[in-house]
Tab-separated table of C-alpha atoms in Angstrom:
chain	number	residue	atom	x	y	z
A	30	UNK	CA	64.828	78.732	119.646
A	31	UNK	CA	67.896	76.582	119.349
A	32	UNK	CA	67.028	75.934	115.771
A	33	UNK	CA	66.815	79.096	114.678
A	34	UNK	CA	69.959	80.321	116.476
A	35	UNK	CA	71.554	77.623	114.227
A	36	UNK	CA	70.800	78.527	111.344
A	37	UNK	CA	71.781	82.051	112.169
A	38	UNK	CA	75.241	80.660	112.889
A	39	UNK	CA	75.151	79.308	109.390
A	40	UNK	CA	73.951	82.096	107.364
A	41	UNK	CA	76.901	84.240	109.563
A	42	UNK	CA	79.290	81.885	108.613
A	43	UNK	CA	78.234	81.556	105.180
A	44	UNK	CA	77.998	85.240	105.101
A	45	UNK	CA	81.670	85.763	105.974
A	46	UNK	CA	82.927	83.082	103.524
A	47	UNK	CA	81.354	85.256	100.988
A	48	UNK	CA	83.298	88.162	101.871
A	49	UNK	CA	86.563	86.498	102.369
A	50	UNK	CA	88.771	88.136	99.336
A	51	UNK	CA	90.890	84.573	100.056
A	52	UNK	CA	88.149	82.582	99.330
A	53	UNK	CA	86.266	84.523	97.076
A	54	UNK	CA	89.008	85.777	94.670
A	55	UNK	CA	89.971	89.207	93.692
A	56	UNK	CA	88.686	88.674	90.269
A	57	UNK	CA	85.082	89.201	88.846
A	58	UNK	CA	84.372	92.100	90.878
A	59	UNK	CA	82.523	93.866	87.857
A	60	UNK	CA	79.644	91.582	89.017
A	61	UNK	CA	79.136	93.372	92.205
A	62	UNK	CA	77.775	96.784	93.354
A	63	UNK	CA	78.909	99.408	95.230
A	64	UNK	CA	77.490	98.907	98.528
A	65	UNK	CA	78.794	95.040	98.099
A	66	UNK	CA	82.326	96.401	97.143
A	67	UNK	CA	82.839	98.521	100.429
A	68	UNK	CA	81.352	95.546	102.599
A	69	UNK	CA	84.221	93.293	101.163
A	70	UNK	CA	86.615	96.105	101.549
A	71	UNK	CA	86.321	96.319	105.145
A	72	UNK	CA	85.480	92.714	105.933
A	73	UNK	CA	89.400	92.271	103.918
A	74	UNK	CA	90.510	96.064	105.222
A	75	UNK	CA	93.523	94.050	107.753
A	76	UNK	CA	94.547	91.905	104.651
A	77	UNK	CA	94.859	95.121	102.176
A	78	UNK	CA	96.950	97.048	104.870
A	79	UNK	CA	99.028	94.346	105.570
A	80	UNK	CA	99.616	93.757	102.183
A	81	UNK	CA	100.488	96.800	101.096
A	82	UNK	CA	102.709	97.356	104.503
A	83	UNK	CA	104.437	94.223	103.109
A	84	UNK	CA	105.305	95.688	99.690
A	85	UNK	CA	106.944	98.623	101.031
A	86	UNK	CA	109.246	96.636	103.279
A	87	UNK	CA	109.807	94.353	100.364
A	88	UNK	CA	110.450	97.764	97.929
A	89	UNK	CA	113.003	98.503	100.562
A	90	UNK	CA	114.611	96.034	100.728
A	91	UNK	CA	114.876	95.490	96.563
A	92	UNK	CA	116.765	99.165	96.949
A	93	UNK	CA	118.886	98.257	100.056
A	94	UNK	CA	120.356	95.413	98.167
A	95	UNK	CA	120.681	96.188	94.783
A	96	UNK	CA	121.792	99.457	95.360
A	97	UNK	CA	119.407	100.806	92.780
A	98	UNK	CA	120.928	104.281	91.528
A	99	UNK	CA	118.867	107.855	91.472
A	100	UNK	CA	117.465	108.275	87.904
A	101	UNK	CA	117.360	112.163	88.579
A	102	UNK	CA	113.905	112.469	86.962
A	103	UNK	CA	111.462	114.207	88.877
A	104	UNK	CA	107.764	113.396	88.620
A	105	UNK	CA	106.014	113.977	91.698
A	106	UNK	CA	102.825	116.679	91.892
A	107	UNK	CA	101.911	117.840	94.816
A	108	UNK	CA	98.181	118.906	95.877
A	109	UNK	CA	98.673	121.131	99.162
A	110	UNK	CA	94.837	121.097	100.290
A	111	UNK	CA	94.589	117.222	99.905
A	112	UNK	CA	98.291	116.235	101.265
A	113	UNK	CA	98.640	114.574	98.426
A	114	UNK	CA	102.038	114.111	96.469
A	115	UNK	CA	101.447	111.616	93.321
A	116	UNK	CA	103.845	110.071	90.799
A	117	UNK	CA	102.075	109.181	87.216
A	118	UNK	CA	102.660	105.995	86.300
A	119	UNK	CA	101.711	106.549	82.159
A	120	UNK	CA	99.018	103.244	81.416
A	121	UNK	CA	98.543	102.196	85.016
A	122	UNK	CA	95.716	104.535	85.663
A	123	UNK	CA	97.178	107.406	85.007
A	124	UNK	CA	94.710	109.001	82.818
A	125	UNK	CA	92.136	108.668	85.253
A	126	UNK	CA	94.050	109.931	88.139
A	127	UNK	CA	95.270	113.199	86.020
A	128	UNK	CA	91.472	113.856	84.774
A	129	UNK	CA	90.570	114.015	88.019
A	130	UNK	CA	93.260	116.464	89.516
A	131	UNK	CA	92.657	118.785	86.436
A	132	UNK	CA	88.431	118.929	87.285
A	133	UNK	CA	89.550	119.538	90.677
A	134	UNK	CA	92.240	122.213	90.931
A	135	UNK	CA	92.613	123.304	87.431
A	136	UNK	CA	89.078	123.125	85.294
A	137	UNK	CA	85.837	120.731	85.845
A	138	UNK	CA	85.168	121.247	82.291
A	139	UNK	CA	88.778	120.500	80.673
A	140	UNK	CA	88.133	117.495	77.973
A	141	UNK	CA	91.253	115.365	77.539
A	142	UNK	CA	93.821	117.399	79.071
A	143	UNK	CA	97.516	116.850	78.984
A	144	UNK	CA	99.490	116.502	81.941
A	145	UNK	CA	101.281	119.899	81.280
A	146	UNK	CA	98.205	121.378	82.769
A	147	UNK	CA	99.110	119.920	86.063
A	148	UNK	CA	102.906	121.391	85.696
A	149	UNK	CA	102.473	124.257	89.125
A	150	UNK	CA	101.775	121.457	90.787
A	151	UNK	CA	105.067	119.554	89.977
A	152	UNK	CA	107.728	118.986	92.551
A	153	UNK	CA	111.145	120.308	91.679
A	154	UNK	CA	114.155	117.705	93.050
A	155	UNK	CA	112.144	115.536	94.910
A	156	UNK	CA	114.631	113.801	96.900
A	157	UNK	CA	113.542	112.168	100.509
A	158	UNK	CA	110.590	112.760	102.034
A	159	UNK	CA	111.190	116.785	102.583
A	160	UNK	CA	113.674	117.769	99.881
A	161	UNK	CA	115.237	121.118	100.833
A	162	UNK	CA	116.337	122.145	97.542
A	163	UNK	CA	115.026	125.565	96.122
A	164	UNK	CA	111.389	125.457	94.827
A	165	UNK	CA	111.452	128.868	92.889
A	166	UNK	CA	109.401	127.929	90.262
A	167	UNK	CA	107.574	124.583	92.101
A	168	UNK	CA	105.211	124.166	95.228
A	169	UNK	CA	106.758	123.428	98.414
A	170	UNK	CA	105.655	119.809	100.038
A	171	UNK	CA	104.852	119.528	103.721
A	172	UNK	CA	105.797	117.307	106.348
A	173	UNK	CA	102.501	115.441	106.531
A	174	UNK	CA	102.406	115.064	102.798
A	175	UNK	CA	101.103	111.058	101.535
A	176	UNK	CA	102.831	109.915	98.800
A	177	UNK	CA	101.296	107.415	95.905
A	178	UNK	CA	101.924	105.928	92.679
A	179	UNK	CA	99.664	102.981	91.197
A	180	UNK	CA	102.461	100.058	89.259
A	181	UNK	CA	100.850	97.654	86.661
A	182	UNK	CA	102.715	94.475	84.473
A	183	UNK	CA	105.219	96.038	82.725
A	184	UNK	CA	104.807	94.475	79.714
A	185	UNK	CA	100.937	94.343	79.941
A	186	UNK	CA	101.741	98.583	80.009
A	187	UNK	CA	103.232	98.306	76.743
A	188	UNK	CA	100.706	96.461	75.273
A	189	UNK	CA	98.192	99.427	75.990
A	190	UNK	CA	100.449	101.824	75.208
A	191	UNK	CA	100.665	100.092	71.316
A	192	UNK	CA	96.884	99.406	71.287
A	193	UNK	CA	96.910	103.537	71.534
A	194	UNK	CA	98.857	103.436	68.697
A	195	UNK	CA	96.842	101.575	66.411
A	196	UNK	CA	94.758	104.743	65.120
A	197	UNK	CA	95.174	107.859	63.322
A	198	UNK	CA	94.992	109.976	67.012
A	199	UNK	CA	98.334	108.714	67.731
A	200	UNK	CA	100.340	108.777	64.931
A	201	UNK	CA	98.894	112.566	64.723
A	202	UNK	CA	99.897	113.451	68.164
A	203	UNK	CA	103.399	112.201	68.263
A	204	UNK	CA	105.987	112.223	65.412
A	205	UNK	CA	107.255	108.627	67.329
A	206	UNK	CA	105.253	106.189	65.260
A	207	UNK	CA	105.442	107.881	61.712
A	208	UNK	CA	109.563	107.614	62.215
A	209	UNK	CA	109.353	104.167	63.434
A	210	UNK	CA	107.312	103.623	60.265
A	211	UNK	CA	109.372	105.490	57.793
A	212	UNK	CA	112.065	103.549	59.336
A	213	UNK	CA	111.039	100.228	57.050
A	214	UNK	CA	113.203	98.362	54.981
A	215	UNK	CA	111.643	99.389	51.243
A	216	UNK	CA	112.901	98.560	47.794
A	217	UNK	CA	115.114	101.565	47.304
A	218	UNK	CA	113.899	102.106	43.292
A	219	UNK	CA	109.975	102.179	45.078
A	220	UNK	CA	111.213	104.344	48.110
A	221	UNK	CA	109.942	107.959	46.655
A	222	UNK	CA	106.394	106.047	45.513
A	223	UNK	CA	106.004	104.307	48.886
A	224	UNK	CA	106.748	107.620	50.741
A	225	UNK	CA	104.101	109.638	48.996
A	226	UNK	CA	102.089	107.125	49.191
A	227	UNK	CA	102.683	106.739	53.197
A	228	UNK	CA	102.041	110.885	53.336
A	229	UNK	CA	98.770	110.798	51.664
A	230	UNK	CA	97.396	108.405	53.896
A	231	UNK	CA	98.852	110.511	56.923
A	232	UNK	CA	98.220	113.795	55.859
A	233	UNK	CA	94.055	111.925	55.304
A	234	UNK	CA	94.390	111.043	59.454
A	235	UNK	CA	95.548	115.114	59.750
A	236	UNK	CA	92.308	116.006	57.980
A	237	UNK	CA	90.216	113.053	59.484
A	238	UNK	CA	91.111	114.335	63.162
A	239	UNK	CA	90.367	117.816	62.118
A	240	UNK	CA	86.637	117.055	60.640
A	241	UNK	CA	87.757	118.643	57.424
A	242	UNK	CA	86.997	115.449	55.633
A	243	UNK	CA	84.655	112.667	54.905
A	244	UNK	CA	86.843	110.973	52.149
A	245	UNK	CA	87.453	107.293	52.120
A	246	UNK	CA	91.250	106.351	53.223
A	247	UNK	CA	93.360	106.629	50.028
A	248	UNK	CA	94.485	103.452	48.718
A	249	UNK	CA	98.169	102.243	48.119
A	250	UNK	CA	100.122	99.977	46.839
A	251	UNK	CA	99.250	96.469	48.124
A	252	UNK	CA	102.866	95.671	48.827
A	253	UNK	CA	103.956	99.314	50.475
A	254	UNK	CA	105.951	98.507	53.594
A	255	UNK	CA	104.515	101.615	55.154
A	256	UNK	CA	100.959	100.848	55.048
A	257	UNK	CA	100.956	97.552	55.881
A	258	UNK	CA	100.364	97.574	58.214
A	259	UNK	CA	100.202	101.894	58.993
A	260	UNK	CA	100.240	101.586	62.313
A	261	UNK	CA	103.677	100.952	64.092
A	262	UNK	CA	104.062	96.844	65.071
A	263	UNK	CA	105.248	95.399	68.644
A	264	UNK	CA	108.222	94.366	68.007
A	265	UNK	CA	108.886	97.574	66.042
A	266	UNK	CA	107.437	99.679	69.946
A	267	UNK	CA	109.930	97.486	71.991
A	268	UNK	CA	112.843	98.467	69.047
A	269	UNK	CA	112.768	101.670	69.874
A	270	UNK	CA	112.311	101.785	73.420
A	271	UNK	CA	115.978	99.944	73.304
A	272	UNK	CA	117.107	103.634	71.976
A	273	UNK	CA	114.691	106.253	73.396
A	274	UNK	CA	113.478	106.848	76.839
A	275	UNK	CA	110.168	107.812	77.311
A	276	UNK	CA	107.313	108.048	80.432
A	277	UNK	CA	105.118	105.857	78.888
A	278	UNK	CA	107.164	102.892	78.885
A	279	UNK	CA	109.689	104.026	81.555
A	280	UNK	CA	110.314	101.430	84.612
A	281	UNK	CA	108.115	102.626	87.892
A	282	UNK	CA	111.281	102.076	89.811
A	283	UNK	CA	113.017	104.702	87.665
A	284	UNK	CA	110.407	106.936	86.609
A	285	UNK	CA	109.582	107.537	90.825
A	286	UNK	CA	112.261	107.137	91.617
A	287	UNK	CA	111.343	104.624	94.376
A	288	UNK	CA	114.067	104.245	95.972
A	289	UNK	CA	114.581	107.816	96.479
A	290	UNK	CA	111.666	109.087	97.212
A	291	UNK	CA	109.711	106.154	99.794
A	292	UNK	CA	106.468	106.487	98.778
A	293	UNK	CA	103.781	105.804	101.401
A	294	UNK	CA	101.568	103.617	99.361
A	295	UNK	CA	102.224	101.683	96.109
A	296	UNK	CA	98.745	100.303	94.712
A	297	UNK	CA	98.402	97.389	91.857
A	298	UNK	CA	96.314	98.115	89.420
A	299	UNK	CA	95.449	93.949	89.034
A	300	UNK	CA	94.238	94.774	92.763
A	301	UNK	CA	91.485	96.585	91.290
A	302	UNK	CA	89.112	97.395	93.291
A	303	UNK	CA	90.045	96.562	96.596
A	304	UNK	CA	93.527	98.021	96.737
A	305	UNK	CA	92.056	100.756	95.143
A	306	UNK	CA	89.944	101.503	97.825
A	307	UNK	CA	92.275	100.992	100.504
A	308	UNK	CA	94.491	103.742	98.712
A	309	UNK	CA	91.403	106.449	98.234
A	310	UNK	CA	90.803	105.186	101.772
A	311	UNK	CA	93.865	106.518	103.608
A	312	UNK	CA	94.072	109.472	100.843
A	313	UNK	CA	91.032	110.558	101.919
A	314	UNK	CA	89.414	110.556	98.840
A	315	UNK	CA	86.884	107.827	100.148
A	316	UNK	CA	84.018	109.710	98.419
A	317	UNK	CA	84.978	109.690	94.713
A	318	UNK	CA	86.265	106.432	95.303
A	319	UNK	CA	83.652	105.058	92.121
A	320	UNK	CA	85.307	107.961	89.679
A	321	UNK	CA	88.674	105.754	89.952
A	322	UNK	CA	87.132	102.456	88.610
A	323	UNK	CA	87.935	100.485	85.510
A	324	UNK	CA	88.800	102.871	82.627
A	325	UNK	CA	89.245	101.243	79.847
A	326	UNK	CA	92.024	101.251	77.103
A	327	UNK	CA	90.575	103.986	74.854
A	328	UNK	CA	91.452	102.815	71.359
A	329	UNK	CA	89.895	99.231	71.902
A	330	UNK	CA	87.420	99.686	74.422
A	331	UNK	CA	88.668	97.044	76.694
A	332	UNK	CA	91.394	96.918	79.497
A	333	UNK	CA	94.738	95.066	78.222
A	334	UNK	CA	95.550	92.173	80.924
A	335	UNK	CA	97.869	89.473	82.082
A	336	UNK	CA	96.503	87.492	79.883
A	337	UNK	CA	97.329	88.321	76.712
A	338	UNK	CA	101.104	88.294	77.786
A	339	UNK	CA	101.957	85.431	75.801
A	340	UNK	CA	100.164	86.206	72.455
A	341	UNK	CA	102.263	89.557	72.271
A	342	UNK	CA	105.966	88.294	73.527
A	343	UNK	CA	105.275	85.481	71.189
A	344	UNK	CA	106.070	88.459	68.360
A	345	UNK	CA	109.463	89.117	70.031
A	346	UNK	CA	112.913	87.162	69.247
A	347	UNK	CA	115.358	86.567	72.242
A	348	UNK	CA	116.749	89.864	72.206
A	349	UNK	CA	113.940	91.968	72.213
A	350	UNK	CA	112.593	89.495	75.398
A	351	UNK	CA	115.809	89.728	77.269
A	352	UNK	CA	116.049	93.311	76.805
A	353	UNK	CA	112.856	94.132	78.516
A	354	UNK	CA	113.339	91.667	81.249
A	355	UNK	CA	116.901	93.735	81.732
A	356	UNK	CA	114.785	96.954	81.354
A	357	UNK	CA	112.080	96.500	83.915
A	358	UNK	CA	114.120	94.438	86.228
A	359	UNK	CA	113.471	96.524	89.170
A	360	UNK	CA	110.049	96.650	88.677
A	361	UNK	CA	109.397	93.042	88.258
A	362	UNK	CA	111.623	92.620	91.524
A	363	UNK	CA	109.708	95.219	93.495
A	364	UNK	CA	106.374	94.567	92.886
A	365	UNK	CA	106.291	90.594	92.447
A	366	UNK	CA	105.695	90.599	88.404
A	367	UNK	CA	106.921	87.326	86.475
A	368	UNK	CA	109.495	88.217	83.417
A	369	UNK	CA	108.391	87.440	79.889
């Protein structure tokens, strides 16, 4: 009947407004399932590929003008069975993305590995598309070979890398933060107590780490510079980033070499999960597309975001802000992020 072929029409048109990414948002997608994630995905699959079409044009076109120089660092692993060549972009997914190359190609059952493991896999001058430059000791990449990195907020990386750092695991596995620590101004008669004092509590993390002890922290000093707090401080991170380079904080721009290198597909992590599945889409990793999703930050148990932007540059003076706009300049110009 006419009646009921208009309120078909409205449940259709209702129907589509709900899976309209510009009317629905791209936020609050923890709410939905699976199935209801892949029906928005393809209702909005013209948008994505548009969009991230778009971004490579504008990438290009941040290079062609700025004449943005080779960094000469090398960090693209190649996958021959999957076609895949993949740049890690350290606290924009990259965990997730490594764990699951090691399970694949290297072992299911490896807990926490390092990306060392992946290190056959690595790309030796990867320059252009093809590079023709002797492979001796790396795999050769073939012509039909897609290329991917994932790019998140600058800043908002930083911010998880330091939440990382907030816990014995860290200062263990890196000398970084104890010599940013020991690094404190400290009353020069009080410098040998504070120190010993500092060392106790670190070699207690050592042993804590290790399950060789149940002790209680050991207490110091009240007023020791090193333990309060004993876990490296924001401003203290961005510090030393001014004097040492390093992948975690490294621009995206630099670090893939962008410019150089014209990766097929640049995915935001903010764009979880629909740019996400447009990028295990045309990877061809459609099926595992769910083992990708929402990792969180493992020291807090919670993703760092946008939004906590201003709490943490509020910490910073005018120096350490205009150095990091300076630093990830590129980056903010290439993939639309606001400076601090």
């Amino acid at each position: 009947t006419l009646g009921t072929c208009v309120r078909l029409k409205q449940w259709y048109q209702r129907r589509v407004r709900g899976l309209n990414l510009s009317r629905i948002g791209e936020s609050g997608w923890e709410q939905y399932n699976v199935s209801l994630i892949d029906e928005i995905y393809r209702y909005n699959y013209d948008m994505l590929d548009a969009r991230f079409k778009n971004r490579n044009k504008h990438i290009a076109n941040v290079c062609a003008r700025n004449n943005v120089q080779d960094s000469k660092i090398h960090n693209l692993f190649y996958f021959r069975t999957l076609k895949i060549a993949w740049c890690p972009s350290f606290k924009a997914g990259s965990t997730t993305w490594k764990q699951y190359f090691v399970h694949r190609f290297v072992d299911p059952n490896m807990a926490k590995p390092i990306l060392d493991v992946l290190s056959r896999f690595k790309i030796k001058h990867a320059y252009g598309k093809w590079p023709e430059t002797d492979r001796t000791r790396y795999t050769a990449e073939e012509r039909d070979t897609t290329r991917f990195t994932i790019v998140r907020h600058p800043i908002v990386r930083i911010i998880s890398f330091w939440k990382n750092a907030q816990d014995c695991t860290e200062m263990i596995a890196t000398s970084l933060h104890r010599n940013i620590i020991l690094k404190r101004e400290v009353t020069k008669s009080k410098k040998a107590q504070y120190t010993a004092e500092f060392e106790a509590y670190y070699n207690w993390c050592k042993l804590r780490l290790a399950h060789q002890t149940t002790a209680s922290r050991p207490t110091g000093s009240p007023d020791n510079p090193y333990l309060n707090p004993p876990a490296i401080t924001f401003p203290e991170l961005v510090e030393r980033m001014a004097s040492q380079y390093n992948g975690h904080w490294a621009p995206v721009s630099d670090w893939c070499e962008l410019c150089s290198n014209k990766l097929d597909y640049v995915a935001k992590l903010e764009g979880e999960p629909w740019e996400l599945w447009y990028l295990v889409d045309m990877l061809g990793l459609w099926d595992d597309r769910t083992e990708f999703l929402s990792h969180k930050n493992s020291a807090t148990g919670r993703v760092s975001t946008e939004r906590e932007l201003e709490d943490f540059t509020k910490q910073l003076n005018s120096k350490q802000r205009n150095f990091l706009n300076k630093f990830f300049r590129y980056d903010n110009m290439m993939f639309g992020y606001r400076e601090i």
